Amino acid sequence: MFGLPGLFRFIGLSLFATSLATPQGPAPATPPTFRSQSDLALIDFAVTQHGKYVSNIGKDDIEVREDGQRQEAAFFETRHSLQTLPTDVILAFDCSRQMRDAGFLNPQTIQAKLLGEGDGMRIAVYGFSDQAYRLTGTRDVGELNRAAGLLMQTPARPLPLLYKSI
């Protein structure tokens, strides 16, 4: 019925039509992409006058230039300002039965000494067992002591379910 060339043409067209009619699988998933950009540059310098360091300079006392063009300083930090930058410390305590039985959960862990390390430090306390309990960041010693006491009142479950509690 078909000659040899016609048969090949028929088979080729049949395969082509079949491939068009066959549903295509989902497109391969592209891996997620994370992009980040920063236009800040860290410029570390020291100012001396007559061989002694000058410490009472501020943002308005310096000028930064790039290719002859003045650039605005986005952030200016001195040795003295380092102590006033805010610091948040988060303490997470596993309140499960294993930690208590081993003596690892001790309310004396949080002491006022932590607050003496920096004027800008705040401490947040989290306790978890099968639920999460938290005290938001504070510098109040009384609040921290209260949080330490509440850690011992957190229900002691056999296994910590950190993922579930959060």
mmCIF file with all atom_site columns, C-alpha atoms in Angstrom:
data_model
loop_
_atom_site.group_PDB
_atom_site.id
_atom_site.type_symbol
_atom_site.label_atom_id
_atom_site.label_alt_id
_atom_site.label_comp_id
_atom_site.label_asym_id
_atom_site.label_entity_id
_atom_site.label_seq_id
_atom_site.pdbx_PDB_ins_code
_atom_site.Cartn_x
_atom_site.Cartn_y
_atom_site.Cartn_z
_atom_site.occupancy
_atom_site.B_iso_or_equiv
_atom_site.pdbx_formal_charge
_atom_site.auth_seq_id
_atom_site.auth_comp_id
_atom_site.auth_asym_id
_atom_site.auth_atom_id
_atom_site.pdbx_PDB_model_num
ATOM 1   C CA . MET A 1 1   ? 0.000  0.000  0.000  1.00 0.00 ? 1   MET A CA 1
ATOM 2   C CA . PHE A 1 2   ? 2.849  2.378  0.877  1.00 0.00 ? 2   PHE A CA 1
ATOM 3   C CA . GLY A 1 3   ? 6.177  2.344  -0.821 1.00 0.00 ? 3   GLY A CA 1
ATOM 4   C CA . LEU A 1 4   ? 9.226  2.144  1.435  1.00 0.00 ? 4   LEU A CA 1
ATOM 5   C CA . PRO A 1 5   ? 9.763  5.946  1.443  1.00 0.00 ? 5   PRO A CA 1
ATOM 6   C CA . GLY A 1 6   ? 6.058  6.493  2.085  1.00 0.00 ? 6   GLY A CA 1
ATOM 7   C CA . LEU A 1 7   ? 6.129  3.999  4.970  1.00 0.00 ? 7   LEU A CA 1
ATOM 8   C CA . PHE A 1 8   ? 9.010  5.835  6.619  1.00 0.00 ? 8   PHE A CA 1
ATOM 9   C CA . ARG A 1 9   ? 7.181  9.120  6.103  1.00 0.00 ? 9   ARG A CA 1
ATOM 10  C CA . PHE A 1 10  ? 4.019  7.657  7.665  1.00 0.00 ? 10  PHE A CA 1
ATOM 11  C CA . ILE A 1 11  ? 5.922  6.249  10.689 1.00 0.00 ? 11  ILE A CA 1
ATOM 12  C CA . GLY A 1 12  ? 7.795  9.536  11.156 1.00 0.00 ? 12  GLY A CA 1
ATOM 13  C CA . LEU A 1 13  ? 4.594  11.600 11.068 1.00 0.00 ? 13  LEU A CA 1
ATOM 14  C CA . SER A 1 14  ? 2.894  9.146  13.442 1.00 0.00 ? 14  SER A CA 1
ATOM 15  C CA . LEU A 1 15  ? 5.721  9.424  15.966 1.00 0.00 ? 15  LEU A CA 1
ATOM 16  C CA . PHE A 1 16  ? 5.740  13.216 15.667 1.00 0.00 ? 16  PHE A CA 1
ATOM 17  C CA . ALA A 1 17  ? 1.955  13.412 16.185 1.00 0.00 ? 17  ALA A CA 1
ATOM 18  C CA . THR A 1 18  ? 2.191  11.031 19.157 1.00 0.00 ? 18  THR A CA 1
ATOM 19  C CA . SER A 1 19  ? 4.865  13.163 20.789 1.00 0.00 ? 19  SER A CA 1
ATOM 20  C CA . LEU A 1 20  ? 2.663  16.244 20.418 1.00 0.00 ? 20  LEU A CA 1
ATOM 21  C CA . ALA A 1 21  ? -0.336 14.464 21.936 1.00 0.00 ? 21  ALA A CA 1
ATOM 22  C CA . THR A 1 22  ? 1.614  13.029 24.883 1.00 0.00 ? 22  THR A CA 1
ATOM 23  C CA . PRO A 1 23  ? 1.284  15.284 27.939 1.00 0.00 ? 23  PRO A CA 1
ATOM 24  C CA . GLN A 1 24  ? 4.596  16.761 28.943 1.00 0.00 ? 24  GLN A CA 1
ATOM 25  C CA . GLY A 1 25  ? 5.754  16.384 32.544 1.00 0.00 ? 25  GLY A CA 1
ATOM 26  C CA . PRO A 1 26  ? 6.153  19.455 34.710 1.00 0.00 ? 26  PRO A CA 1
ATOM 27  C CA . ALA A 1 27  ? 9.100  21.657 33.909 1.00 0.00 ? 27  ALA A CA 1
ATOM 28  C CA . PRO A 1 28  ? 12.107 20.836 36.044 1.00 0.00 ? 28  PRO A CA 1
ATOM 29  C CA . ALA A 1 29  ? 12.062 22.841 39.242 1.00 0.00 ? 29  ALA A CA 1
ATOM 30  C CA . THR A 1 30  ? 14.600 25.606 39.307 1.00 0.00 ? 30  THR A CA 1
ATOM 31  C CA . PRO A 1 31  ? 16.535 25.829 42.524 1.00 0.00 ? 31  PRO A CA 1
ATOM 32  C CA . PRO A 1 32  ? 15.671 28.849 44.675 1.00 0.00 ? 32  PRO A CA 1
ATOM 33  C CA . THR A 1 33  ? 18.004 31.769 44.241 1.00 0.00 ? 33  THR A CA 1
ATOM 34  C CA . PHE A 1 34  ? 19.126 34.167 46.945 1.00 0.00 ? 34  PHE A CA 1
ATOM 35  C CA . ARG A 1 35  ? 20.651 37.449 45.955 1.00 0.00 ? 35  ARG A CA 1
ATOM 36  C CA . SER A 1 36  ? 22.075 40.112 48.195 1.00 0.00 ? 36  SER A CA 1
ATOM 37  C CA . GLN A 1 37  ? 23.799 43.395 47.558 1.00 0.00 ? 37  GLN A CA 1
ATOM 38  C CA . SER A 1 38  ? 25.548 45.913 49.727 1.00 0.00 ? 38  SER A CA 1
ATOM 39  C CA . ASP A 1 39  ? 26.817 49.272 48.626 1.00 0.00 ? 39  ASP A CA 1
ATOM 40  C CA . LEU A 1 40  ? 28.641 49.959 51.891 1.00 0.00 ? 40  LEU A CA 1
ATOM 41  C CA . ALA A 1 41  ? 32.391 49.904 52.299 1.00 0.00 ? 41  ALA A CA 1
ATOM 42  C CA . LEU A 1 42  ? 34.204 49.602 55.611 1.00 0.00 ? 42  LEU A CA 1
ATOM 43  C CA . ILE A 1 43  ? 36.904 52.236 55.975 1.00 0.00 ? 43  ILE A CA 1
ATOM 44  C CA . ASP A 1 44  ? 39.026 51.739 59.067 1.00 0.00 ? 44  ASP A CA 1
ATOM 45  C CA . PHE A 1 45  ? 41.206 54.707 60.012 1.00 0.00 ? 45  PHE A CA 1
ATOM 46  C CA . ALA A 1 46  ? 42.863 56.439 62.957 1.00 0.00 ? 46  ALA A CA 1
ATOM 47  C CA . VAL A 1 47  ? 43.376 60.177 63.410 1.00 0.00 ? 47  VAL A CA 1
ATOM 48  C CA . THR A 1 48  ? 46.519 61.407 65.142 1.00 0.00 ? 48  THR A CA 1
ATOM 49  C CA . GLN A 1 49  ? 47.698 64.865 66.070 1.00 0.00 ? 49  GLN A CA 1
ATOM 50  C CA . HIS A 1 50  ? 51.259 65.407 67.279 1.00 0.00 ? 50  HIS A CA 1
ATOM 51  C CA . GLY A 1 51  ? 51.654 61.636 67.576 1.00 0.00 ? 51  GLY A CA 1
ATOM 52  C CA . LYS A 1 52  ? 48.583 61.174 69.818 1.00 0.00 ? 52  LYS A CA 1
ATOM 53  C CA . TYR A 1 53  ? 45.257 59.685 68.844 1.00 0.00 ? 53  TYR A CA 1
ATOM 54  C CA . VAL A 1 54  ? 42.355 62.107 68.472 1.00 0.00 ? 54  VAL A CA 1
ATOM 55  C CA . SER A 1 55  ? 39.231 60.572 69.947 1.00 0.00 ? 55  SER A CA 1
ATOM 56  C CA . ASN A 1 56  ? 36.688 63.382 69.908 1.00 0.00 ? 56  ASN A CA 1
ATOM 57  C CA . ILE A 1 57  ? 35.875 63.348 66.181 1.00 0.00 ? 57  ILE A CA 1
ATOM 58  C CA . GLY A 1 58  ? 32.472 62.803 64.653 1.00 0.00 ? 58  GLY A CA 1
ATOM 59  C CA . LYS A 1 59  ? 30.826 62.073 61.327 1.00 0.00 ? 59  LYS A CA 1
ATOM 60  C CA . ASP A 1 60  ? 30.943 65.754 60.310 1.00 0.00 ? 60  ASP A CA 1
ATOM 61  C CA . ASP A 1 61  ? 34.714 65.924 60.931 1.00 0.00 ? 61  ASP A CA 1
ATOM 62  C CA . ILE A 1 62  ? 35.598 63.483 58.146 1.00 0.00 ? 62  ILE A CA 1
ATOM 63  C CA . GLU A 1 63  ? 35.231 63.545 54.385 1.00 0.00 ? 63  GLU A CA 1
ATOM 64  C CA . VAL A 1 64  ? 35.178 60.448 52.203 1.00 0.00 ? 64  VAL A CA 1
ATOM 65  C CA . ARG A 1 65  ? 35.838 60.783 48.465 1.00 0.00 ? 65  ARG A CA 1
ATOM 66  C CA . GLU A 1 66  ? 35.645 58.250 45.665 1.00 0.00 ? 66  GLU A CA 1
ATOM 67  C CA . ASP A 1 67  ? 37.081 59.254 42.284 1.00 0.00 ? 67  ASP A CA 1
ATOM 68  C CA . GLY A 1 68  ? 37.104 62.853 43.511 1.00 0.00 ? 68  GLY A CA 1
ATOM 69  C CA . GLN A 1 69  ? 33.411 62.795 44.405 1.00 0.00 ? 69  GLN A CA 1
ATOM 70  C CA . ARG A 1 70  ? 32.332 63.313 48.001 1.00 0.00 ? 70  ARG A CA 1
ATOM 71  C CA . GLN A 1 71  ? 30.502 60.288 49.424 1.00 0.00 ? 71  GLN A CA 1
ATOM 72  C CA . GLU A 1 72  ? 28.048 60.387 52.295 1.00 0.00 ? 72  GLU A CA 1
ATOM 73  C CA . ALA A 1 73  ? 29.056 58.306 55.325 1.00 0.00 ? 73  ALA A CA 1
ATOM 74  C CA . ALA A 1 74  ? 26.084 56.053 56.088 1.00 0.00 ? 74  ALA A CA 1
ATOM 75  C CA . PHE A 1 75  ? 27.395 54.984 59.486 1.00 0.00 ? 75  PHE A CA 1
ATOM 76  C CA . PHE A 1 76  ? 30.172 56.376 61.656 1.00 0.00 ? 76  PHE A CA 1
ATOM 77  C CA . GLU A 1 77  ? 31.485 54.474 64.638 1.00 0.00 ? 77  GLU A CA 1
ATOM 78  C CA . THR A 1 78  ? 34.186 55.297 67.174 1.00 0.00 ? 78  THR A CA 1
ATOM 79  C CA . ARG A 1 79  ? 35.749 53.279 69.931 1.00 0.00 ? 79  ARG A CA 1
ATOM 80  C CA . HIS A 1 80  ? 33.454 55.012 72.401 1.00 0.00 ? 80  HIS A CA 1
ATOM 81  C CA . SER A 1 81  ? 30.294 54.437 70.356 1.00 0.00 ? 81  SER A CA 1
ATOM 82  C CA . LEU A 1 82  ? 30.964 50.692 70.171 1.00 0.00 ? 82  LEU A CA 1
ATOM 83  C CA . GLN A 1 83  ? 29.882 50.322 73.786 1.00 0.00 ? 83  GLN A CA 1
ATOM 84  C CA . THR A 1 84  ? 26.546 52.005 73.129 1.00 0.00 ? 84  THR A CA 1
ATOM 85  C CA . LEU A 1 85  ? 25.493 49.939 70.130 1.00 0.00 ? 85  LEU A CA 1
ATOM 86  C CA . PRO A 1 86  ? 22.502 47.758 71.058 1.00 0.00 ? 86  PRO A CA 1
ATOM 87  C CA . THR A 1 87  ? 23.106 44.065 71.555 1.00 0.00 ? 87  THR A CA 1
ATOM 88  C CA . ASP A 1 88  ? 20.362 41.475 71.900 1.00 0.00 ? 88  ASP A CA 1
ATOM 89  C CA . VAL A 1 89  ? 21.191 38.179 73.576 1.00 0.00 ? 89  VAL A CA 1
ATOM 90  C CA . ILE A 1 90  ? 18.712 35.313 73.321 1.00 0.00 ? 90  ILE A CA 1
ATOM 91  C CA . LEU A 1 91  ? 18.961 32.462 75.820 1.00 0.00 ? 91  LEU A CA 1
ATOM 92  C CA . ALA A 1 92  ? 17.000 29.301 74.972 1.00 0.00 ? 92  ALA A CA 1
ATOM 93  C CA . PHE A 1 93  ? 16.558 26.660 77.680 1.00 0.00 ? 93  PHE A CA 1
ATOM 94  C CA . ASP A 1 94  ? 15.515 23.054 77.075 1.00 0.00 ? 94  ASP A CA 1
ATOM 95  C CA . CYS A 1 95  ? 13.059 22.438 79.933 1.00 0.00 ? 95  CYS A CA 1
ATOM 96  C CA . SER A 1 96  ? 12.554 18.737 79.193 1.00 0.00 ? 96  SER A CA 1
ATOM 97  C CA . ARG A 1 97  ? 12.689 16.094 81.907 1.00 0.00 ? 97  ARG A CA 1
ATOM 98  C CA . GLN A 1 98  ? 16.142 14.885 80.754 1.00 0.00 ? 98  GLN A CA 1
ATOM 99  C CA . MET A 1 99  ? 17.685 18.326 81.278 1.00 0.00 ? 99  MET A CA 1
ATOM 100 C CA . ARG A 1 100 ? 16.123 18.711 84.728 1.00 0.00 ? 100 ARG A CA 1
ATOM 101 C CA . ASP A 1 101 ? 17.092 15.206 85.848 1.00 0.00 ? 101 ASP A CA 1
ATOM 102 C CA . ALA A 1 102 ? 20.687 15.841 84.740 1.00 0.00 ? 102 ALA A CA 1
ATOM 103 C CA . GLY A 1 103 ? 20.738 19.132 86.682 1.00 0.00 ? 103 GLY A CA 1
ATOM 104 C CA . PHE A 1 104 ? 21.349 21.234 83.576 1.00 0.00 ? 104 PHE A CA 1
ATOM 105 C CA . LEU A 1 105 ? 18.324 23.496 84.089 1.00 0.00 ? 105 LEU A CA 1
ATOM 106 C CA . ASN A 1 106 ? 19.341 25.842 86.860 1.00 0.00 ? 106 ASN A CA 1
ATOM 107 C CA . PRO A 1 107 ? 17.510 29.128 87.534 1.00 0.00 ? 107 PRO A CA 1
ATOM 108 C CA . GLN A 1 108 ? 20.809 30.636 88.762 1.00 0.00 ? 108 GLN A CA 1
ATOM 109 C CA . THR A 1 109 ? 22.096 30.593 85.175 1.00 0.00 ? 109 THR A CA 1
ATOM 110 C CA . ILE A 1 110 ? 20.745 34.073 84.509 1.00 0.00 ? 110 ILE A CA 1
ATOM 111 C CA . GLN A 1 111 ? 22.617 36.570 86.633 1.00 0.00 ? 111 GLN A CA 1
ATOM 112 C CA . ALA A 1 112 ? 22.759 40.336 86.741 1.00 0.00 ? 112 ALA A CA 1
ATOM 113 C CA . LYS A 1 113 ? 26.434 40.046 85.752 1.00 0.00 ? 113 LYS A CA 1
ATOM 114 C CA . LEU A 1 114 ? 25.333 39.485 82.148 1.00 0.00 ? 114 LEU A CA 1
ATOM 115 C CA . LEU A 1 115 ? 23.862 42.971 82.103 1.00 0.00 ? 115 LEU A CA 1
ATOM 116 C CA . GLY A 1 116 ? 27.124 44.514 83.287 1.00 0.00 ? 116 GLY A CA 1
ATOM 117 C CA . GLU A 1 117 ? 28.867 43.570 80.036 1.00 0.00 ? 117 GLU A CA 1
ATOM 118 C CA . GLY A 1 118 ? 27.353 46.378 77.967 1.00 0.00 ? 118 GLY A CA 1
ATOM 119 C CA . ASP A 1 119 ? 25.014 49.282 78.464 1.00 0.00 ? 119 ASP A CA 1
ATOM 120 C CA . GLY A 1 120 ? 23.054 48.462 75.326 1.00 0.00 ? 120 GLY A CA 1
ATOM 121 C CA . MET A 1 121 ? 22.556 44.741 76.020 1.00 0.00 ? 121 MET A CA 1
ATOM 122 C CA . ARG A 1 122 ? 19.071 43.289 76.298 1.00 0.00 ? 122 ARG A CA 1
ATOM 123 C CA . ILE A 1 123 ? 18.411 39.668 77.174 1.00 0.00 ? 123 ILE A CA 1
ATOM 124 C CA . ALA A 1 124 ? 15.476 37.556 75.995 1.00 0.00 ? 124 ALA A CA 1
ATOM 125 C CA . VAL A 1 125 ? 14.735 34.215 77.666 1.00 0.00 ? 125 VAL A CA 1
ATOM 126 C CA . TYR A 1 126 ? 13.015 31.273 75.952 1.00 0.00 ? 126 TYR A CA 1
ATOM 127 C CA . GLY A 1 127 ? 12.052 28.026 77.636 1.00 0.00 ? 127 GLY A CA 1
ATOM 128 C CA . PHE A 1 128 ? 10.682 25.103 75.652 1.00 0.00 ? 128 PHE A CA 1
ATOM 129 C CA . SER A 1 129 ? 9.347  21.657 76.360 1.00 0.00 ? 129 SER A CA 1
ATOM 130 C CA . ASP A 1 130 ? 6.219  20.877 74.355 1.00 0.00 ? 130 ASP A CA 1
ATOM 131 C CA . GLN A 1 131 ? 5.362  24.577 74.205 1.00 0.00 ? 131 GLN A CA 1
ATOM 132 C CA . ALA A 1 132 ? 7.499  27.690 73.957 1.00 0.00 ? 132 ALA A CA 1
ATOM 133 C CA . TYR A 1 133 ? 7.593  30.281 76.714 1.00 0.00 ? 133 TYR A CA 1
ATOM 134 C CA . ARG A 1 134 ? 9.371  33.582 76.340 1.00 0.00 ? 134 ARG A CA 1
ATOM 135 C CA . LEU A 1 135 ? 10.310 36.847 77.972 1.00 0.00 ? 135 LEU A CA 1
ATOM 136 C CA . THR A 1 136 ? 11.068 39.618 75.510 1.00 0.00 ? 136 THR A CA 1
ATOM 137 C CA . GLY A 1 137 ? 14.340 41.510 75.642 1.00 0.00 ? 137 GLY A CA 1
ATOM 138 C CA . THR A 1 138 ? 14.878 43.462 78.844 1.00 0.00 ? 138 THR A CA 1
ATOM 139 C CA . ARG A 1 139 ? 17.581 44.964 81.040 1.00 0.00 ? 139 ARG A CA 1
ATOM 140 C CA . ASP A 1 140 ? 15.501 44.660 84.208 1.00 0.00 ? 140 ASP A CA 1
ATOM 141 C CA . VAL A 1 141 ? 17.196 42.277 86.669 1.00 0.00 ? 141 VAL A CA 1
ATOM 142 C CA . GLY A 1 142 ? 13.903 41.542 88.433 1.00 0.00 ? 142 GLY A CA 1
ATOM 143 C CA . GLU A 1 143 ? 12.269 40.492 85.171 1.00 0.00 ? 143 GLU A CA 1
ATOM 144 C CA . LEU A 1 144 ? 15.206 38.218 84.359 1.00 0.00 ? 144 LEU A CA 1
ATOM 145 C CA . ASN A 1 145 ? 15.036 36.584 87.792 1.00 0.00 ? 145 ASN A CA 1
ATOM 146 C CA . ARG A 1 146 ? 11.285 36.082 87.332 1.00 0.00 ? 146 ARG A CA 1
ATOM 147 C CA . ALA A 1 147 ? 11.951 34.464 83.939 1.00 0.00 ? 147 ALA A CA 1
ATOM 148 C CA . ALA A 1 148 ? 14.563 32.170 85.498 1.00 0.00 ? 148 ALA A CA 1
ATOM 149 C CA . GLY A 1 149 ? 12.022 31.076 88.110 1.00 0.00 ? 149 GLY A CA 1
ATOM 150 C CA . LEU A 1 150 ? 9.406  30.442 85.425 1.00 0.00 ? 150 LEU A CA 1
ATOM 151 C CA . LEU A 1 151 ? 11.813 28.102 83.650 1.00 0.00 ? 151 LEU A CA 1
ATOM 152 C CA . MET A 1 152 ? 11.458 25.668 86.547 1.00 0.00 ? 152 MET A CA 1
ATOM 153 C CA . GLN A 1 153 ? 7.654  25.912 86.294 1.00 0.00 ? 153 GLN A CA 1
ATOM 154 C CA . THR A 1 154 ? 7.654  24.995 82.589 1.00 0.00 ? 154 THR A CA 1
ATOM 155 C CA . PRO A 1 155 ? 6.024  21.550 82.263 1.00 0.00 ? 155 PRO A CA 1
ATOM 156 C CA . ALA A 1 156 ? 8.759  18.906 82.096 1.00 0.00 ? 156 ALA A CA 1
ATOM 157 C CA . ARG A 1 157 ? 7.866  16.614 79.217 1.00 0.00 ? 157 ARG A CA 1
ATOM 158 C CA . PRO A 1 158 ? 9.871  13.466 78.460 1.00 0.00 ? 158 PRO A CA 1
ATOM 159 C CA . LEU A 1 159 ? 11.183 14.734 75.127 1.00 0.00 ? 159 LEU A CA 1
ATOM 160 C CA . PRO A 1 160 ? 11.742 18.277 73.962 1.00 0.00 ? 160 PRO A CA 1
ATOM 161 C CA . LEU A 1 161 ? 9.649  19.006 70.924 1.00 0.00 ? 161 LEU A CA 1
ATOM 162 C CA . LEU A 1 162 ? 11.473 22.136 69.830 1.00 0.00 ? 162 LEU A CA 1
ATOM 163 C CA . TYR A 1 163 ? 10.019 22.228 66.325 1.00 0.00 ? 163 TYR A CA 1
ATOM 164 C CA . LYS A 1 164 ? 6.473  21.698 67.605 1.00 0.00 ? 164 LYS A CA 1
ATOM 165 C CA . SER A 1 165 ? 6.830  24.172 70.482 1.00 0.00 ? 165 SER A CA 1
ATOM 166 C CA . ILE A 1 166 ? 7.902  27.012 68.228 1.00 0.00 ? 166 ILE A CA 1
#
